[in-house]
């Protein structure tokens, strides 16, 4: 009887661990073509039982000179820019800044991502890297009880940073 109970407990834990390990801030899809304009969804699940996610800050890796966001009802967005070390020319225009961070803030706890829910925050970007590169977007998830989860770790860590793998893209004209 004790062996059956132990085996049942091991089976329950084995099923529970992958579910929890997969529930973190991600970017969807997790692959995008080099140079392409695409929409990435910042997917934010709520992993708590009693607090709402009310803020999500995503740090962009270098090179994102074209990025915009889709408005999400009940949320405001702040976009921070940073100066490029060296201006670039793209589509006949000199570009001197890049997106460094986007922060989504709920208009109140009720607008937040509630326990058991997830929310997508769509961004439109041009993928700046080369095929084979991995882009890492560090993220901070803030709950209304003050807890902050830092999704900044390596892929195998307990709190991995969202990543996008860059695939082969088409040759785009009008670039730098």
mmCIF file of C-alpha atoms in Angstrom:
data_model
loop_
_atom_site.group_PDB
_atom_site.id
_atom_site.type_symbol
_atom_site.label_atom_id
_atom_site.label_comp_id
_atom_site.label_asym_id
_atom_site.label_seq_id
_atom_site.Cartn_x
_atom_site.Cartn_y
_atom_site.Cartn_z
ATOM 1 C CA UNK A 1 0.000 0.000 0.000
ATOM 2 C CA UNK A 2 2.836 2.393 0.910
ATOM 3 C CA UNK A 3 4.586 1.681 -2.417
ATOM 4 C CA UNK A 4 1.391 2.444 -4.385
ATOM 5 C CA UNK A 5 0.924 5.720 -2.523
ATOM 6 C CA UNK A 6 4.558 6.706 -3.145
ATOM 7 C CA UNK A 7 4.289 5.841 -6.852
ATOM 8 C CA UNK A 8 1.050 7.831 -7.140
ATOM 9 C CA UNK A 9 2.701 10.847 -5.484
ATOM 10 C CA UNK A 10 5.721 10.604 -7.817
ATOM 11 C CA UNK A 11 3.390 10.457 -10.839
ATOM 12 C CA UNK A 12 1.452 13.534 -9.688
ATOM 13 C CA UNK A 13 4.663 15.496 -9.103
ATOM 14 C CA UNK A 14 6.063 14.446 -12.491
ATOM 15 C CA UNK A 15 2.968 15.810 -14.193
ATOM 16 C CA UNK A 16 2.933 19.028 -12.153
ATOM 17 C CA UNK A 17 6.565 20.055 -12.717
ATOM 18 C CA UNK A 18 6.412 20.476 -16.520
ATOM 19 C CA UNK A 19 3.230 22.550 -16.269
ATOM 20 C CA UNK A 20 4.803 24.984 -13.812
ATOM 21 C CA UNK A 21 8.113 25.076 -15.647
ATOM 22 C CA UNK A 22 6.416 26.040 -18.917
ATOM 23 C CA UNK A 23 4.381 28.881 -17.409
ATOM 24 C CA UNK A 24 6.619 31.906 -17.801
ATOM 25 C CA UNK A 25 6.783 35.106 -19.827
ATOM 26 C CA UNK A 26 7.579 34.186 -23.441
ATOM 27 C CA UNK A 27 7.593 35.645 -26.922
ATOM 28 C CA UNK A 28 5.339 33.965 -29.476
ATOM 29 C CA UNK A 29 6.336 32.775 -31.974
ATOM 30 C CA UNK A 30 9.724 31.753 -30.646
ATOM 31 C CA UNK A 31 11.284 31.966 -34.139
ATOM 32 C CA UNK A 32 11.380 34.858 -36.615
ATOM 33 C CA UNK A 33 13.147 35.459 -39.926
ATOM 34 C CA UNK A 34 16.141 37.803 -40.118
ATOM 35 C CA UNK A 35 15.217 41.231 -41.475
ATOM 36 C CA UNK A 36 11.479 40.514 -41.576
ATOM 37 C CA UNK A 37 8.792 42.689 -40.067
ATOM 38 C CA UNK A 38 6.721 40.467 -37.803
ATOM 39 C CA UNK A 39 4.366 40.528 -34.853
ATOM 40 C CA UNK A 40 5.632 38.986 -31.636
ATOM 41 C CA UNK A 41 3.280 38.476 -28.706
ATOM 42 C CA UNK A 42 4.707 39.041 -25.249
ATOM 43 C CA UNK A 43 2.755 36.256 -23.505
ATOM 44 C CA UNK A 44 2.294 36.840 -19.783
ATOM 45 C CA UNK A 45 0.729 34.098 -17.646
ATOM 46 C CA UNK A 46 -0.269 34.676 -14.037
ATOM 47 C CA UNK A 47 1.265 31.960 -11.855
ATOM 48 C CA UNK A 48 -0.118 33.112 -8.499
ATOM 49 C CA UNK A 49 -3.278 32.106 -6.665
ATOM 50 C CA UNK A 50 -4.128 35.496 -5.179
ATOM 51 C CA UNK A 51 -2.528 38.437 -7.025
ATOM 52 C CA UNK A 52 -2.958 40.089 -10.414
ATOM 53 C CA UNK A 53 -0.099 40.941 -12.782
ATOM 54 C CA UNK A 54 -0.266 44.720 -13.116
ATOM 55 C CA UNK A 55 3.010 45.570 -14.865
ATOM 56 C CA UNK A 56 5.281 43.947 -17.422
ATOM 57 C CA UNK A 57 8.583 45.519 -18.490
ATOM 58 C CA UNK A 58 10.459 44.005 -21.438
ATOM 59 C CA UNK A 59 14.040 44.988 -22.241
ATOM 60 C CA UNK A 60 14.875 44.755 -25.948
ATOM 61 C CA UNK A 61 18.231 43.457 -27.171
ATOM 62 C CA UNK A 62 20.253 45.899 -29.330
ATOM 63 C CA UNK A 63 19.218 46.632 -32.904
ATOM 64 C CA UNK A 64 15.452 47.128 -32.721
ATOM 65 C CA UNK A 65 15.042 50.436 -34.536
ATOM 66 C CA UNK A 66 11.531 49.603 -35.770
ATOM 67 C CA UNK A 67 9.085 48.555 -33.056
ATOM 68 C CA UNK A 68 5.509 49.476 -32.283
ATOM 69 C CA UNK A 69 2.856 48.079 -29.984
ATOM 70 C CA UNK A 70 -0.794 47.229 -30.345
ATOM 71 C CA UNK A 71 -2.996 48.961 -27.773
ATOM 72 C CA UNK A 72 -4.439 46.585 -25.181
ATOM 73 C CA UNK A 73 -7.652 47.607 -23.417
ATOM 74 C CA UNK A 74 -7.057 48.506 -19.766
ATOM 75 C CA UNK A 75 -3.280 48.869 -20.198
ATOM 76 C CA UNK A 76 -0.988 51.823 -20.943
ATOM 77 C CA UNK A 77 2.420 51.504 -22.603
ATOM 78 C CA UNK A 78 5.667 53.384 -22.155
ATOM 79 C CA UNK A 79 8.373 53.010 -24.807
ATOM 80 C CA UNK A 80 11.941 53.916 -23.856
ATOM 81 C CA UNK A 81 14.474 54.690 -26.541
ATOM 82 C CA UNK A 82 18.278 54.683 -26.432
ATOM 83 C CA UNK A 83 20.790 56.327 -28.723
ATOM 84 C CA UNK A 84 22.574 54.116 -31.214
ATOM 85 C CA UNK A 85 26.370 54.140 -30.925
ATOM 86 C CA UNK A 86 26.486 54.891 -34.653
ATOM 87 C CA UNK A 87 23.489 56.111 -36.718
ATOM 88 C CA UNK A 88 22.268 53.822 -39.485
ATOM 89 C CA UNK A 89 20.387 54.501 -42.706
ATOM 90 C CA UNK A 90 17.293 52.451 -43.397
ATOM 91 C CA UNK A 91 14.675 52.996 -46.085
ATOM 92 C CA UNK A 92 16.372 56.308 -46.953
ATOM 93 C CA UNK A 93 16.132 57.639 -43.396
ATOM 94 C CA UNK A 94 18.878 58.204 -40.832
ATOM 95 C CA UNK A 95 18.056 56.328 -37.622
ATOM 96 C CA UNK A 96 19.738 57.496 -34.398
ATOM 97 C CA UNK A 97 17.692 55.624 -31.748
ATOM 98 C CA UNK A 98 16.636 52.102 -30.909
ATOM 99 C CA UNK A 99 13.932 50.702 -28.662
ATOM 100 C CA UNK A 100 15.434 49.764 -25.301
ATOM 101 C CA UNK A 101 12.312 48.848 -23.314
ATOM 102 C CA UNK A 102 8.526 48.628 -23.434
ATOM 103 C CA UNK A 103 6.518 48.656 -20.209
ATOM 104 C CA UNK A 104 2.828 47.769 -20.003
ATOM 105 C CA UNK A 105 0.956 48.950 -16.890
ATOM 106 C CA UNK A 106 -2.605 47.951 -15.994
ATOM 107 C CA UNK A 107 -5.019 50.813 -15.392
ATOM 108 C CA UNK A 108 -5.892 49.090 -12.099
ATOM 109 C CA UNK A 109 -5.874 45.656 -10.409
ATOM 110 C CA UNK A 110 -9.073 44.588 -12.187
ATOM 111 C CA UNK A 111 -7.458 45.256 -15.585
ATOM 112 C CA UNK A 112 -4.473 43.115 -14.581
ATOM 113 C CA UNK A 113 -3.831 39.519 -15.571
ATOM 114 C CA UNK A 114 -5.821 37.557 -12.985
ATOM 115 C CA UNK A 115 -4.789 34.206 -11.414
ATOM 116 C CA UNK A 116 -5.135 31.374 -13.927
ATOM 117 C CA UNK A 117 -5.164 33.761 -16.911
ATOM 118 C CA UNK A 118 -2.613 34.881 -19.464
ATOM 119 C CA UNK A 119 -2.477 37.950 -21.665
ATOM 120 C CA UNK A 120 -0.727 38.709 -24.961
ATOM 121 C CA UNK A 121 0.861 42.099 -25.619
ATOM 122 C CA UNK A 122 1.491 42.316 -29.404
ATOM 123 C CA UNK A 123 4.530 44.171 -30.735
ATOM 124 C CA UNK A 124 5.439 44.743 -34.370
ATOM 125 C CA UNK A 125 9.175 44.660 -34.982
ATOM 126 C CA UNK A 126 11.802 44.252 -37.643
ATOM 127 C CA UNK A 127 14.144 41.415 -36.658
ATOM 128 C CA UNK A 128 17.663 42.944 -36.615
ATOM 129 C CA UNK A 129 19.860 39.863 -36.250
ATOM 130 C CA UNK A 130 21.240 37.149 -38.541
ATOM 131 C CA UNK A 131 20.012 33.598 -38.998
ATOM 132 C CA UNK A 132 21.224 31.405 -36.157
ATOM 133 C CA UNK A 133 21.274 34.233 -33.600
ATOM 134 C CA UNK A 134 19.168 34.098 -30.453
ATOM 135 C CA UNK A 135 17.585 37.333 -29.248
ATOM 136 C CA UNK A 136 17.043 37.599 -25.497
ATOM 137 C CA UNK A 137 14.357 39.892 -24.061
ATOM 138 C CA UNK A 138 14.685 40.208 -20.283
ATOM 139 C CA UNK A 139 11.338 40.789 -18.569
ATOM 140 C CA UNK A 140 10.070 41.890 -15.150
ATOM 141 C CA UNK A 141 6.557 40.836 -14.110
ATOM 142 C CA UNK A 142 5.023 42.823 -11.243
ATOM 143 C CA UNK A 143 2.045 41.637 -9.199
ATOM 144 C CA UNK A 144 -0.377 43.871 -7.281
ATOM 145 C CA UNK A 145 0.923 42.473 -3.965
ATOM 146 C CA UNK A 146 4.388 43.919 -4.759
ATOM 147 C CA UNK A 147 6.061 40.666 -5.861
ATOM 148 C CA UNK A 148 8.357 41.044 -8.875
ATOM 149 C CA UNK A 149 9.387 38.016 -10.916
ATOM 150 C CA UNK A 150 12.570 38.582 -12.900
ATOM 151 C CA UNK A 151 12.482 36.595 -16.138
ATOM 152 C CA UNK A 152 16.161 37.266 -16.846
ATOM 153 C CA UNK A 153 17.870 33.890 -16.496
ATOM 154 C CA UNK A 154 19.387 31.369 -18.879
ATOM 155 C CA UNK A 155 17.009 29.013 -20.750
ATOM 156 C CA UNK A 156 17.517 26.184 -18.243
ATOM 157 C CA UNK A 157 16.996 28.406 -15.181
ATOM 158 C CA UNK A 158 13.885 28.638 -12.996
ATOM 159 C CA UNK A 159 13.143 32.120 -14.393
ATOM 160 C CA UNK A 160 14.340 32.086 -18.032
ATOM 161 C CA UNK A 161 14.369 35.248 -20.141
ATOM 162 C CA UNK A 162 12.092 35.166 -23.205
ATOM 163 C CA UNK A 163 14.002 34.379 -26.392
ATOM 164 C CA UNK A 164 13.460 34.391 -30.150
ATOM 165 C CA UNK A 165 15.608 32.292 -32.473
ATOM 166 C CA UNK A 166 16.417 34.047 -35.751
ATOM 167 C CA UNK A 167 15.862 31.986 -38.894
ATOM 168 C CA UNK A 168 16.889 32.558 -42.521
ATOM 169 C CA UNK A 169 15.035 35.529 -44.025
ATOM 170 C CA UNK A 170 14.486 36.927 -47.481
ATOM 171 C CA UNK A 171 16.846 39.541 -48.879
ATOM 172 C CA UNK A 172 15.209 42.935 -48.221
ATOM 173 C CA UNK A 173 16.034 45.943 -50.345
ATOM 174 C CA UNK A 174 16.250 49.478 -48.977
ATOM 175 C CA UNK A 175 18.153 48.488 -45.815
ATOM 176 C CA UNK A 176 21.415 49.904 -44.622
#
